[in-house]
Coordinates of C-alpha atoms in Angstrom, one line a residue:
M1 CA -2.5 -19.4 15.2
R2 CA -5.9 -18.7 13.7
W3 CA -8.0 -15.5 14.1
S4 CA -11.5 -15.1 15.4
L5 CA -14.0 -13.2 13.3
N6 CA -16.9 -13.8 15.7
E7 CA -16.6 -10.2 16.8
L8 CA -17.9 -9.3 13.4
Y9 CA -20.4 -12.0 12.8
Q10 CA -20.9 -15.6 13.9
S11 CA -21.7 -16.9 10.4
F12 CA -23.1 -15.8 7.0
E13 CA -26.4 -17.3 8.1
S14 CA -26.5 -15.3 11.4
E15 CA -29.4 -13.0 11.9
E16 CA -27.0 -10.0 12.3
F17 CA -25.2 -10.6 9.0
V18 CA -28.4 -11.1 7.0
K19 CA -29.9 -8.0 8.7
D20 CA -26.8 -5.8 8.0
S21 CA -26.5 -7.0 4.4
G22 CA -30.2 -6.0 3.8
K23 CA -29.7 -2.7 5.6
I24 CA -26.9 -1.7 3.2
L25 CA -29.1 -2.2 0.2
E26 CA -32.0 -0.4 1.9
L27 CA -29.8 2.6 2.8
I28 CA -28.3 2.9 -0.7
G29 CA -31.9 3.4 -1.9
E30 CA -32.6 5.9 0.9
V31 CA -29.5 8.0 0.4
N32 CA -30.1 8.2 -3.4
S33 CA -33.7 9.3 -2.8
F34 CA -32.5 11.9 -0.2
A35 CA -30.0 13.2 -2.7
E36 CA -32.5 13.4 -5.5
K37 CA -35.0 15.2 -3.3
E38 CA -32.9 17.4 -1.2
L39 CA -29.5 18.1 -2.8
K40 CA -30.7 19.9 -5.9
E41 CA -31.5 23.2 -4.1
P42 CA -28.9 25.1 -1.8
D43 CA -31.3 25.9 1.0
H44 CA -30.9 24.5 4.6
A45 CA -27.3 23.6 3.8
K46 CA -26.3 22.8 7.4
E47 CA -29.1 20.3 8.0
K48 CA -28.7 18.6 4.6
I49 CA -24.9 18.2 5.0
E50 CA -25.4 16.7 8.5
K51 CA -28.0 14.3 7.2
Y52 CA -25.8 13.1 4.3
L53 CA -22.8 12.7 6.7
E54 CA -25.0 10.6 9.0
Y55 CA -26.0 8.4 6.0
D56 CA -22.3 8.2 5.0
M57 CA -21.1 7.1 8.5
T58 CA -23.9 4.5 8.9
L59 CA -23.2 3.0 5.5
S60 CA -19.4 3.1 5.9
K61 CA -19.7 1.1 9.2
L62 CA -22.1 -1.5 7.7
I63 CA -20.1 -1.9 4.5
S64 CA -16.8 -2.2 6.3
R65 CA -18.3 -4.8 8.7
V66 CA -20.1 -6.9 6.1
L67 CA -17.3 -6.8 3.4
G68 CA -14.6 -7.1 6.0
Y69 CA -16.1 -10.3 7.3
S70 CA -16.5 -11.7 3.8
S71 CA -13.0 -10.7 2.5
L72 CA -11.2 -11.8 5.7
T73 CA -13.0 -15.2 5.4
M74 CA -11.9 -15.5 1.8
S75 CA -8.3 -14.5 2.6
V76 CA -7.9 -17.7 4.7
D77 CA -10.4 -19.9 2.8
A78 CA -10.3 -19.2 -0.9
R79 CA -12.9 -22.0 -1.6
N80 CA -15.5 -20.5 0.7
E81 CA -18.3 -19.9 -1.8
K82 CA -20.6 -18.2 0.7
A83 CA -18.0 -15.6 1.4
R84 CA -17.3 -15.0 -2.3
E85 CA -21.0 -14.8 -3.1
N86 CA -21.8 -12.3 -0.3
Y87 CA -18.9 -10.2 -1.0
S88 CA -19.6 -9.9 -4.8
R89 CA -23.3 -9.2 -4.2
I90 CA -22.7 -6.2 -1.9
A91 CA -19.6 -5.0 -3.8
M92 CA -21.6 -4.8 -7.1
K93 CA -24.3 -2.7 -5.5
L94 CA -21.8 -0.1 -4.2
S95 CA -21.6 1.5 -7.7
D96 CA -25.2 2.6 -7.1
L97 CA -23.9 5.1 -4.5
T98 CA -22.1 7.1 -7.2
K99 CA -25.2 9.2 -7.9
A100 CA -25.6 10.3 -4.3
E101 CA -21.9 10.9 -3.9
V102 CA -21.7 13.1 -7.0
M103 CA -24.8 15.1 -6.1
F104 CA -23.4 15.7 -2.5
N105 CA -20.0 16.8 -3.9
R106 CA -21.8 19.2 -6.2
F107 CA -24.0 20.4 -3.4
I108 CA -20.9 21.2 -1.3
D109 CA -19.3 23.0 -4.3
R110 CA -22.4 25.2 -4.7
T111 CA -22.7 26.0 -1.0
E112 CA -21.6 29.5 -0.2
N113 CA -20.0 30.4 3.1
L114 CA -19.2 26.8 3.7
E115 CA -16.6 27.6 6.4
E116 CA -19.1 29.7 8.3
I117 CA -21.8 27.0 8.1
I118 CA -19.3 24.4 9.4
E119 CA -18.7 26.6 12.5
T120 CA -22.4 26.3 13.4
S121 CA -22.4 22.5 13.8
E122 CA -20.3 20.1 16.0
L123 CA -20.7 17.3 13.4
L124 CA -19.6 19.5 10.6
K125 CA -16.6 20.8 12.6
E126 CA -15.5 17.2 13.2
H127 CA -15.5 16.6 9.5
E128 CA -14.2 20.1 8.4
Y129 CA -11.2 18.8 6.6
I130 CA -13.0 16.3 4.3
L131 CA -15.8 18.9 3.6
L132 CA -13.3 21.6 2.6
E133 CA -11.3 19.0 0.6
T134 CA -14.6 18.0 -1.2
K135 CA -15.1 21.6 -2.2
R136 CA -11.5 22.0 -3.4
N137 CA -11.7 18.9 -5.5
A138 CA -15.2 19.7 -7.0
E139 CA -13.4 21.4 -9.9
Y140 CA -12.6 17.9 -11.2
L141 CA -16.2 16.7 -11.1
L142 CA -18.1 15.9 -14.3
S143 CA -21.8 16.0 -14.8
D144 CA -24.0 13.6 -12.9
E145 CA -24.7 11.6 -16.1
E146 CA -21.0 11.5 -17.0
E147 CA -19.9 10.3 -13.5
I148 CA -22.5 7.5 -13.5
L149 CA -21.6 6.5 -17.1
I150 CA -17.8 6.4 -16.3
S151 CA -18.5 4.3 -13.1
R152 CA -20.7 1.8 -15.1
M153 CA -18.5 1.6 -18.2
S154 CA -15.4 1.0 -16.2
N155 CA -16.9 -2.4 -15.3
T156 CA -16.6 -3.4 -19.0
G157 CA -13.5 -1.3 -19.6
S158 CA -10.6 -1.0 -17.3
K159 CA -11.9 -3.4 -14.7
A160 CA -12.5 -6.0 -17.4
W161 CA -8.9 -5.5 -18.6
T162 CA -7.7 -5.9 -14.9
D163 CA -9.6 -9.1 -14.6
L164 CA -8.1 -10.4 -17.8
Q165 CA -4.6 -9.6 -16.6
N166 CA -5.2 -11.3 -13.3
I167 CA -6.4 -14.4 -15.1
L168 CA -3.4 -14.4 -17.5
T169 CA -0.8 -14.2 -14.7
S170 CA -2.6 -16.4 -12.2
T171 CA -3.1 -19.2 -14.7
L172 CA 0.4 -18.9 -16.4
L173 CA 2.4 -22.0 -15.9
V174 CA 6.2 -21.8 -16.2
D175 CA 8.2 -24.7 -17.7
I176 CA 11.2 -25.3 -15.4
E177 CA 13.7 -28.1 -14.9
M178 CA 13.7 -29.2 -11.2
D179 CA 15.7 -32.1 -9.9
G180 CA 16.4 -33.5 -13.3
E181 CA 12.8 -33.3 -14.6
M182 CA 10.7 -30.7 -16.4
R183 CA 7.8 -29.4 -14.3
K184 CA 5.1 -26.8 -14.8
L185 CA 4.9 -24.4 -11.8
P186 CA 2.6 -21.3 -11.2
L187 CA 4.3 -18.0 -11.8
P188 CA 4.4 -16.9 -8.1
A189 CA 6.1 -20.2 -7.2
V190 CA 8.8 -19.6 -9.8
R191 CA 9.3 -15.9 -8.7
N192 CA 9.7 -17.0 -5.1
L193 CA 12.8 -19.1 -6.2
A194 CA 14.6 -15.7 -6.4
Y195 CA 15.1 -16.2 -2.6
D196 CA 16.5 -19.7 -2.9
K197 CA 20.0 -20.3 -1.4
D198 CA 21.2 -22.2 -4.5
P199 CA 22.5 -19.7 -7.1
S200 CA 21.8 -22.2 -10.0
V201 CA 18.1 -22.4 -8.9
R202 CA 17.8 -18.6 -8.8
K203 CA 19.3 -18.3 -12.3
K204 CA 17.3 -21.1 -13.7
A205 CA 14.0 -19.7 -12.3
F206 CA 14.8 -16.3 -13.7
E207 CA 15.4 -17.6 -17.2
A208 CA 12.3 -19.8 -17.1
E209 CA 10.2 -16.8 -15.9
I210 CA 11.4 -14.6 -18.7
A211 CA 10.8 -17.3 -21.3
A212 CA 7.2 -17.8 -20.0
Y213 CA 6.1 -14.2 -20.4
S214 CA 6.2 -14.6 -24.2
Q215 CA 3.0 -16.6 -23.8
V216 CA 1.0 -13.6 -22.4
E217 CA 3.0 -10.6 -23.5
E218 CA 0.7 -9.4 -26.3
S219 CA -2.5 -9.9 -24.2
S220 CA -0.9 -8.1 -21.2
A221 CA 0.2 -5.2 -23.4
A222 CA -3.3 -4.9 -24.8
A223 CA -4.7 -4.9 -21.2
L224 CA -2.1 -2.3 -20.1
N225 CA -2.9 0.0 -23.1
G226 CA -6.6 -0.3 -22.5
I227 CA -6.3 0.6 -18.9
K228 CA -3.9 3.5 -19.3
G229 CA -5.9 4.8 -22.3
E230 CA -9.0 5.0 -20.2
V231 CA -7.1 6.7 -17.4
L232 CA -5.8 9.4 -19.8
T233 CA -9.3 9.9 -21.2
V234 CA -10.9 10.3 -17.8
T235 CA -8.2 12.5 -16.2
E236 CA -8.3 14.8 -19.2
L237 CA -12.1 15.1 -19.0
R238 CA -11.8 16.0 -15.3
G239 CA -9.3 18.7 -16.0
F240 CA -6.1 17.2 -14.5
K241 CA -2.9 18.0 -16.2
N242 CA -2.0 14.3 -16.2
P243 CA -2.5 11.2 -14.2
L244 CA 0.3 12.1 -11.8
E245 CA -1.5 15.3 -10.7
E246 CA -4.6 13.2 -10.0
T247 CA -2.6 10.8 -7.8
L248 CA -1.0 13.7 -5.9
V249 CA -4.4 15.2 -5.2
Q250 CA -5.7 11.9 -4.0
S251 CA -2.6 11.4 -1.9
R252 CA -3.0 14.9 -0.3
M253 CA 0.6 15.6 -1.4
E254 CA 2.1 18.6 -3.2
K255 CA 4.3 18.2 -6.3
E256 CA 6.9 20.2 -4.4
T257 CA 7.1 17.4 -1.9
L258 CA 7.5 14.7 -4.6
D259 CA 10.2 16.7 -6.3
A260 CA 12.0 17.3 -3.0
M261 CA 12.0 13.5 -2.3
F262 CA 13.2 12.5 -5.7
T263 CA 16.0 15.2 -5.5
A264 CA 17.3 13.5 -2.4
I265 CA 16.8 10.0 -3.8
K266 CA 18.8 10.7 -6.9
E267 CA 21.7 12.0 -4.8
T268 CA 21.8 8.8 -2.9
L269 CA 21.7 6.3 -5.8
P270 CA 25.5 6.0 -5.9
M271 CA 25.5 4.6 -2.4
F272 CA 23.0 2.0 -3.2
R273 CA 25.0 1.1 -6.3
K274 CA 28.1 0.5 -4.0
Y275 CA 25.9 -1.9 -2.0
L276 CA 24.8 -3.8 -5.1
R277 CA 28.3 -4.0 -6.5
R278 CA 29.6 -5.4 -3.2
K279 CA 26.8 -8.0 -3.1
A280 CA 27.7 -8.9 -6.7
E281 CA 31.3 -9.4 -5.7
L282 CA 30.4 -11.6 -2.8
L283 CA 28.3 -13.7 -5.1
G284 CA 31.1 -14.0 -7.7
H285 CA 29.9 -11.6 -10.3
E286 CA 32.2 -9.1 -12.0
N287 CA 29.9 -6.7 -14.0
G288 CA 27.4 -5.8 -11.4
L289 CA 24.6 -7.8 -9.9
P290 CA 22.4 -9.8 -12.3
F291 CA 18.7 -9.2 -11.7
Y292 CA 18.2 -12.8 -10.6
D293 CA 20.5 -12.3 -7.6
L294 CA 18.8 -9.1 -6.3
F295 CA 17.1 -11.1 -3.5
A296 CA 19.8 -13.7 -3.0
P297 CA 20.1 -14.5 0.8
M298 CA 23.4 -13.4 2.3
G299 CA 25.3 -14.5 5.4
E300 CA 24.9 -17.6 7.6
S301 CA 22.2 -16.7 10.1
Q302 CA 20.2 -19.7 11.4
L303 CA 17.8 -17.6 13.5
S304 CA 14.4 -19.2 13.9
F305 CA 11.4 -18.6 16.2
S306 CA 8.2 -20.3 17.3
Y307 CA 5.2 -18.1 16.9
K308 CA 5.1 -17.5 20.7
E309 CA 8.9 -16.6 20.8
A310 CA 8.4 -14.2 17.9
M311 CA 5.5 -12.4 19.6
D312 CA 7.3 -12.3 22.9
F313 CA 10.3 -10.7 21.2
V314 CA 8.0 -8.2 19.4
V315 CA 6.0 -7.3 22.5
K316 CA 9.2 -6.9 24.6
N317 CA 10.8 -4.5 22.2
F318 CA 7.6 -2.6 21.3
S319 CA 7.3 -2.0 25.1
T320 CA 10.7 -0.2 25.0
F321 CA 9.1 2.4 22.8
S322 CA 5.9 2.6 24.9
T323 CA 3.8 0.5 27.2
R324 CA 0.8 1.4 25.0
L325 CA 2.4 -0.1 21.9
G326 CA 3.5 -3.2 23.7
D327 CA 0.1 -3.7 25.2
Y328 CA -1.6 -3.3 21.8
A329 CA 0.6 -6.1 20.3
R330 CA 0.1 -8.4 23.4
G331 CA -3.7 -7.8 23.1
A332 CA -3.7 -8.7 19.4
Y333 CA -1.9 -11.9 20.2
E334 CA -4.0 -12.9 23.2
K335 CA -7.4 -11.9 21.7
N336 CA -6.8 -13.9 18.5
W337 CA -6.7 -11.0 16.1
M338 CA -3.9 -12.8 14.1
D339 CA -4.0 -15.6 11.6
V340 CA -0.5 -16.8 11.0
E341 CA -0.8 -20.5 10.2
P342 CA 0.1 -21.4 6.6
R343 CA -2.5 -23.8 5.1
D344 CA -4.2 -24.9 1.9
G345 CA -6.6 -22.3 0.6
K346 CA -5.0 -19.4 2.4
R347 CA -3.7 -16.5 0.4
G348 CA 0.0 -15.8 0.4
G349 CA 1.8 -12.8 1.9
A350 CA 0.6 -10.7 4.8
F351 CA -1.7 -7.8 5.5
C352 CA -3.5 -5.9 8.2
S353 CA -7.2 -5.0 8.1
N354 CA -8.2 -2.2 10.5
L355 CA -11.8 -2.8 11.5
H356 CA -12.7 0.7 12.7
V357 CA -16.4 -0.4 13.2
I358 CA -15.4 -2.6 16.1
G359 CA -12.2 -0.8 17.2
E360 CA -10.0 -3.8 16.4
S361 CA -7.6 -5.1 13.7
R362 CA -7.1 -8.5 12.0
I363 CA -3.6 -9.5 10.8
M364 CA -2.9 -12.2 8.4
S365 CA 0.5 -13.7 7.7
N366 CA 2.1 -17.1 6.8
F367 CA 4.6 -17.6 9.6
D368 CA 7.4 -20.0 9.0
G369 CA 9.7 -19.2 12.0
S370 CA 12.2 -17.1 10.1
F371 CA 13.5 -13.7 11.3
S372 CA 12.0 -12.2 8.2
N373 CA 8.6 -13.5 9.2
M374 CA 9.0 -12.0 12.6
T375 CA 9.7 -8.6 11.2
T376 CA 6.6 -9.0 9.0
L377 CA 4.5 -9.5 12.2
A378 CA 6.0 -6.3 13.6
H379 CA 5.3 -4.5 10.3
E380 CA 1.6 -5.6 10.2
L381 CA 1.2 -4.9 13.9
G382 CA 2.4 -1.4 13.1
H383 CA -0.5 -1.0 10.7
G384 CA -2.8 -2.2 13.4
Y385 CA -1.4 0.3 15.9
H386 CA -2.1 3.1 13.3
G387 CA -5.7 1.9 13.3
F388 CA -5.7 1.7 17.1
N389 CA -4.8 5.4 17.3
L390 CA -7.7 6.2 14.9
K391 CA -10.4 4.2 16.7
D392 CA -11.8 7.2 18.5
E393 CA -12.1 9.3 15.3
S394 CA -15.2 9.3 13.1
I395 CA -15.0 6.5 10.6
L396 CA -15.0 9.2 7.9
N397 CA -11.7 10.5 9.4
S398 CA -10.1 7.1 9.7
S399 CA -8.9 6.7 6.1
Y400 CA -5.5 8.1 5.4
P401 CA -3.7 8.6 2.1
M402 CA -1.3 6.0 0.7
P403 CA 2.0 7.9 1.3
I404 CA 1.3 8.0 5.1
A405 CA 0.1 4.4 5.2
E406 CA 3.5 2.8 5.9
T407 CA 4.5 5.2 8.7
A408 CA 3.6 3.1 11.7
S409 CA 4.4 -0.2 10.1
I410 CA 8.0 0.6 9.1
F411 CA 8.5 2.4 12.4
C412 CA 7.5 -0.8 14.3
E413 CA 9.6 -3.0 12.0
T414 CA 12.6 -0.7 12.6
I415 CA 12.2 -1.1 16.4
V416 CA 12.4 -4.9 16.1
V417 CA 15.3 -5.0 13.6
N418 CA 17.4 -2.6 15.6
A419 CA 16.8 -4.5 18.8
A420 CA 17.8 -7.8 17.1
L421 CA 21.0 -6.3 15.6
K422 CA 22.2 -5.3 19.1
D423 CA 22.4 -9.0 20.2
M424 CA 23.7 -10.7 17.1
D425 CA 27.1 -11.9 16.2
E426 CA 28.8 -10.6 13.0
K427 CA 27.6 -13.4 10.7
E428 CA 24.0 -13.0 11.8
A429 CA 24.3 -9.2 11.6
V430 CA 25.4 -9.4 8.0
T431 CA 22.3 -11.4 7.1
I432 CA 19.8 -9.1 8.9
L433 CA 21.5 -5.9 7.8
E434 CA 21.7 -7.0 4.1
Q435 CA 18.0 -8.0 4.2
S436 CA 17.1 -4.6 5.6
I437 CA 19.2 -2.8 2.9
S438 CA 17.8 -5.0 0.2
D439 CA 14.3 -4.0 1.3
A440 CA 15.2 -0.3 1.3
C441 CA 16.8 -0.7 -2.2
Q442 CA 13.5 -2.0 -3.5
V443 CA 11.5 0.8 -2.0
I444 CA 14.0 3.5 -3.1
V445 CA 15.8 2.4 -6.2
D446 CA 13.3 0.0 -7.8
I447 CA 10.4 2.3 -7.0
Y448 CA 12.3 5.1 -8.7
S449 CA 12.7 2.9 -11.8
R450 CA 8.9 2.1 -11.8
Y451 CA 8.1 5.9 -11.5
L452 CA 10.4 6.6 -14.5
F453 CA 8.8 3.8 -16.5
E454 CA 5.2 4.8 -15.7
T455 CA 5.9 8.5 -16.5
R456 CA 7.2 7.6 -19.9
L457 CA 4.4 5.0 -20.4
F458 CA 1.7 7.7 -20.0
E459 CA 3.5 10.2 -22.2
T460 CA 3.7 7.7 -25.0
R461 CA 0.2 6.2 -24.5
A462 CA -1.2 9.7 -25.0
D463 CA 0.2 9.4 -28.6
H464 CA -0.3 5.8 -29.4
P465 CA -0.7 2.3 -27.9
L466 CA 2.6 0.8 -26.9
S467 CA 4.0 -2.4 -28.5
V468 CA 5.6 -5.1 -26.4
K469 CA 8.9 -4.0 -27.8
E470 CA 8.4 -0.5 -26.6
L471 CA 7.3 -1.6 -23.1
K472 CA 10.3 -3.8 -22.7
S473 CA 12.6 -1.1 -23.9
Y474 CA 11.2 1.5 -21.6
M475 CA 11.5 -0.8 -18.6
L476 CA 15.1 -1.6 -19.4
D477 CA 15.9 2.1 -19.8
A478 CA 14.3 2.9 -16.4
Q479 CA 16.2 0.1 -14.7
K480 CA 19.5 1.3 -16.2
E481 CA 18.8 4.9 -15.1
A482 CA 17.9 3.9 -11.5
Y483 CA 20.3 1.1 -10.8
G484 CA 23.2 2.3 -12.9
D485 CA 26.3 0.1 -12.7
G486 CA 24.9 -1.6 -9.6
L487 CA 23.2 -4.1 -11.8
D488 CA 24.6 -6.1 -14.8
S489 CA 23.2 -4.2 -17.8
D490 CA 23.0 -7.5 -19.7
M491 CA 20.9 -9.2 -17.1
L492 CA 18.0 -6.9 -16.3
H493 CA 14.3 -7.7 -16.2
P494 CA 12.4 -6.4 -19.3
Y495 CA 9.0 -7.7 -18.1
M496 CA 8.6 -5.9 -14.8
W497 CA 5.7 -4.1 -16.4
L498 CA 3.9 -7.4 -16.8
N499 CA 4.1 -8.8 -13.3
K500 CA 3.5 -5.7 -11.2
T501 CA -0.3 -5.7 -10.6
H502 CA -0.6 -2.0 -9.8
Y503 CA 0.1 -1.0 -13.4
Y504 CA -3.2 -2.8 -14.2
S505 CA -5.5 -0.9 -11.9
A506 CA -7.1 2.3 -13.2
G507 CA -7.3 3.6 -9.7
R508 CA -3.7 3.0 -8.7
N509 CA -1.7 5.2 -11.1
F510 CA 1.9 5.9 -9.9
Y511 CA 1.3 3.4 -7.1
N512 CA 5.1 3.6 -6.5
F513 CA 6.3 6.9 -5.0
P514 CA 4.0 6.6 -1.9
Y515 CA 6.1 3.6 -0.7
A516 CA 9.3 5.6 -1.0
F517 CA 7.7 8.5 0.9
G518 CA 6.4 6.1 3.6
L519 CA 9.8 4.6 4.2
L520 CA 11.6 7.9 4.4
F521 CA 9.0 9.6 6.5
S522 CA 9.1 6.7 9.0
K523 CA 12.9 6.6 9.1
G524 CA 12.9 10.3 9.7
L525 CA 10.4 10.0 12.6
Y526 CA 12.5 7.2 14.1
A527 CA 15.6 9.4 14.0
I528 CA 13.6 12.1 15.9
Y529 CA 12.5 9.5 18.4
L530 CA 16.2 8.5 19.1
K531 CA 17.0 12.1 19.8
R532 CA 14.0 13.0 21.9
G533 CA 13.1 9.8 23.7
E534 CA 10.0 9.4 25.8
E535 CA 8.6 12.9 25.1
F536 CA 8.3 11.9 21.4
V537 CA 5.8 9.1 22.1
P538 CA 2.6 11.0 22.8
E539 CA 3.2 13.3 19.9
Y540 CA 3.8 10.3 17.7
D541 CA 0.4 8.8 18.7
E542 CA -1.3 12.2 18.1
L543 CA 0.3 12.4 14.7
L544 CA -1.1 8.9 13.8
A545 CA -4.6 10.0 15.0
V546 CA -4.8 13.0 12.6
T547 CA -3.6 11.3 9.5
G548 CA -7.2 10.8 8.2
K549 CA -8.0 14.5 8.4
R550 CA -4.8 16.4 7.4
S551 CA -2.7 16.8 4.3
I552 CA 0.8 15.1 4.1
K553 CA 2.4 18.5 4.6
E554 CA 0.2 19.3 7.7
V555 CA 0.8 15.9 9.3
A556 CA 4.6 16.4 8.9
E557 CA 4.4 19.9 10.3
R558 CA 3.2 18.5 13.6
M559 CA 6.8 17.3 14.1
N560 CA 8.3 20.4 12.7
I561 CA 9.2 18.6 9.5
D562 CA 9.2 20.4 6.2
V563 CA 8.6 17.8 3.5
T564 CA 8.7 20.4 0.7
K565 CA 12.5 20.6 1.0
P566 CA 15.0 17.9 0.3
D567 CA 16.8 18.2 3.6
F568 CA 14.4 16.0 5.6
F569 CA 14.6 13.2 3.0
R570 CA 18.4 13.5 2.9
D571 CA 18.5 13.0 6.7
S572 CA 16.3 9.9 6.3
L573 CA 18.4 8.5 3.5
S574 CA 21.5 9.1 5.6
I575 CA 20.2 6.4 8.1
I576 CA 20.1 3.9 5.2
E577 CA 23.6 5.1 4.0
K578 CA 25.0 4.3 7.5
D579 CA 23.6 0.8 7.2
I580 CA 25.2 0.4 3.8
E581 CA 28.5 1.6 5.2
K582 CA 28.3 -0.9 8.0
F583 CA 27.5 -3.7 5.5
L584 CA 30.5 -2.7 3.4
E585 CA 32.7 -2.7 6.4
L586 CA 31.5 -6.1 7.7
T587 CA 32.0 -7.7 4.3
K588 CA 35.4 -6.3 3.5
K589 CA 37.0 -9.7 4.1

């Protein structure tokens, strides 16, 4: 139940780890010297671009290996000082690469006939997309001095505000009455009580959580204003219309696609509200669902699995899609790529880290035997399978934009959930179906509320820093617009701006709509698979393999999908609508 990291390094003291760590620092100096010497003049463009790409690939492999080993170690052993020390030491040095990166980007921008030059080199042809993308995005570059200054000042600006917010929320203790006595619990522990079977516990936890935020609301508002103020300043300097445009460029997505998706989503909101009102009725509420019962468990399913049973189920059903997918999951299990044992010092949640440098993945979860945890394993294995399909690509072509990141994970989760629903009785089906709809509701409806909130946040911050009162009011307005009468308007969550960490990262603006796109793109692909069967499989693998070197629109076009029109998103949402209709039918009585 624990993973092996020996394929990366044997230890932090090993000769290989020490050598690679030193090599990173050495190469950073080398590439900066190369940039300073060679990238100021436009001559010999082909040779200079090839040389820089070789530096970039070598550094990317070393950095991902060294930082991967350190971060994966920390994720299961938070007290490992050697891991923390080594990670911090290398991570701090990476800002020294800014100079070379900026000079290369500017060199590409100045290079005439770039497309013709690319055709003369196999290495350049392999990286054609990112080279042309670099040239397109060069219009947003500032001077070398400004880029370096922004990179350095962010350490004492937005990143410092981010650190402050992390400290505030991670050290916040919530006063709550449990079993007849008052206790102080960490914020995450109290928020997790939203999933408790006891309705009085859910309500009590919600009220305690809301009350606790008053301790940090002013400091958090200051952090949020500081971060968003910096974002607005930098995006304006770069020439973006607004932070949303910057996020779309980084996501390789057109505004037309975003508008098409939200057009379809807004049309479907009434169906989600029917689901929420039915859940409210089942839980005894008359005026819509109170926020504290959004995640209330439904039904009477007692499904539980051992780790082996869960993996057997996943492998078996993955194999119904393709032998290749099934074999990947079996290999991840048998080769100890997964760490699923809950233990002291291990971080919560789950994630997948694709280690392109060794052609493997590592998956972390905290397995407790529940059906939900089994679907989490399927979800993370899907991320791993995405990486598996990219392992033969250049490491520079292996990073894909956020909107496409959830494609394989949700696809794999859907395979497992649908397989389970076929063999369940009615009571168990209600539990699993409701859980699936609840997850979709978060990714569609709540994400929409966050998008509305962040849009208004930036608009107002451009004029003045927001007060706590304004932030709470904006969040409530966004929830009312998204959830409508599905939620009890007197029992909403005015502090969602405080506990969602992505708001507090200068590099993750509008870190919301990519999740909605990912869900709907994956659902749409699954619907195509059901229609086409086995012939779909190789095309799906090929689609995953090009996600690092194509735009969102181009990736979708490989399956004859037009993501610039609402119809595709409507079709995907209709799949969720059918689940909601089934849930409404099953819960009539």
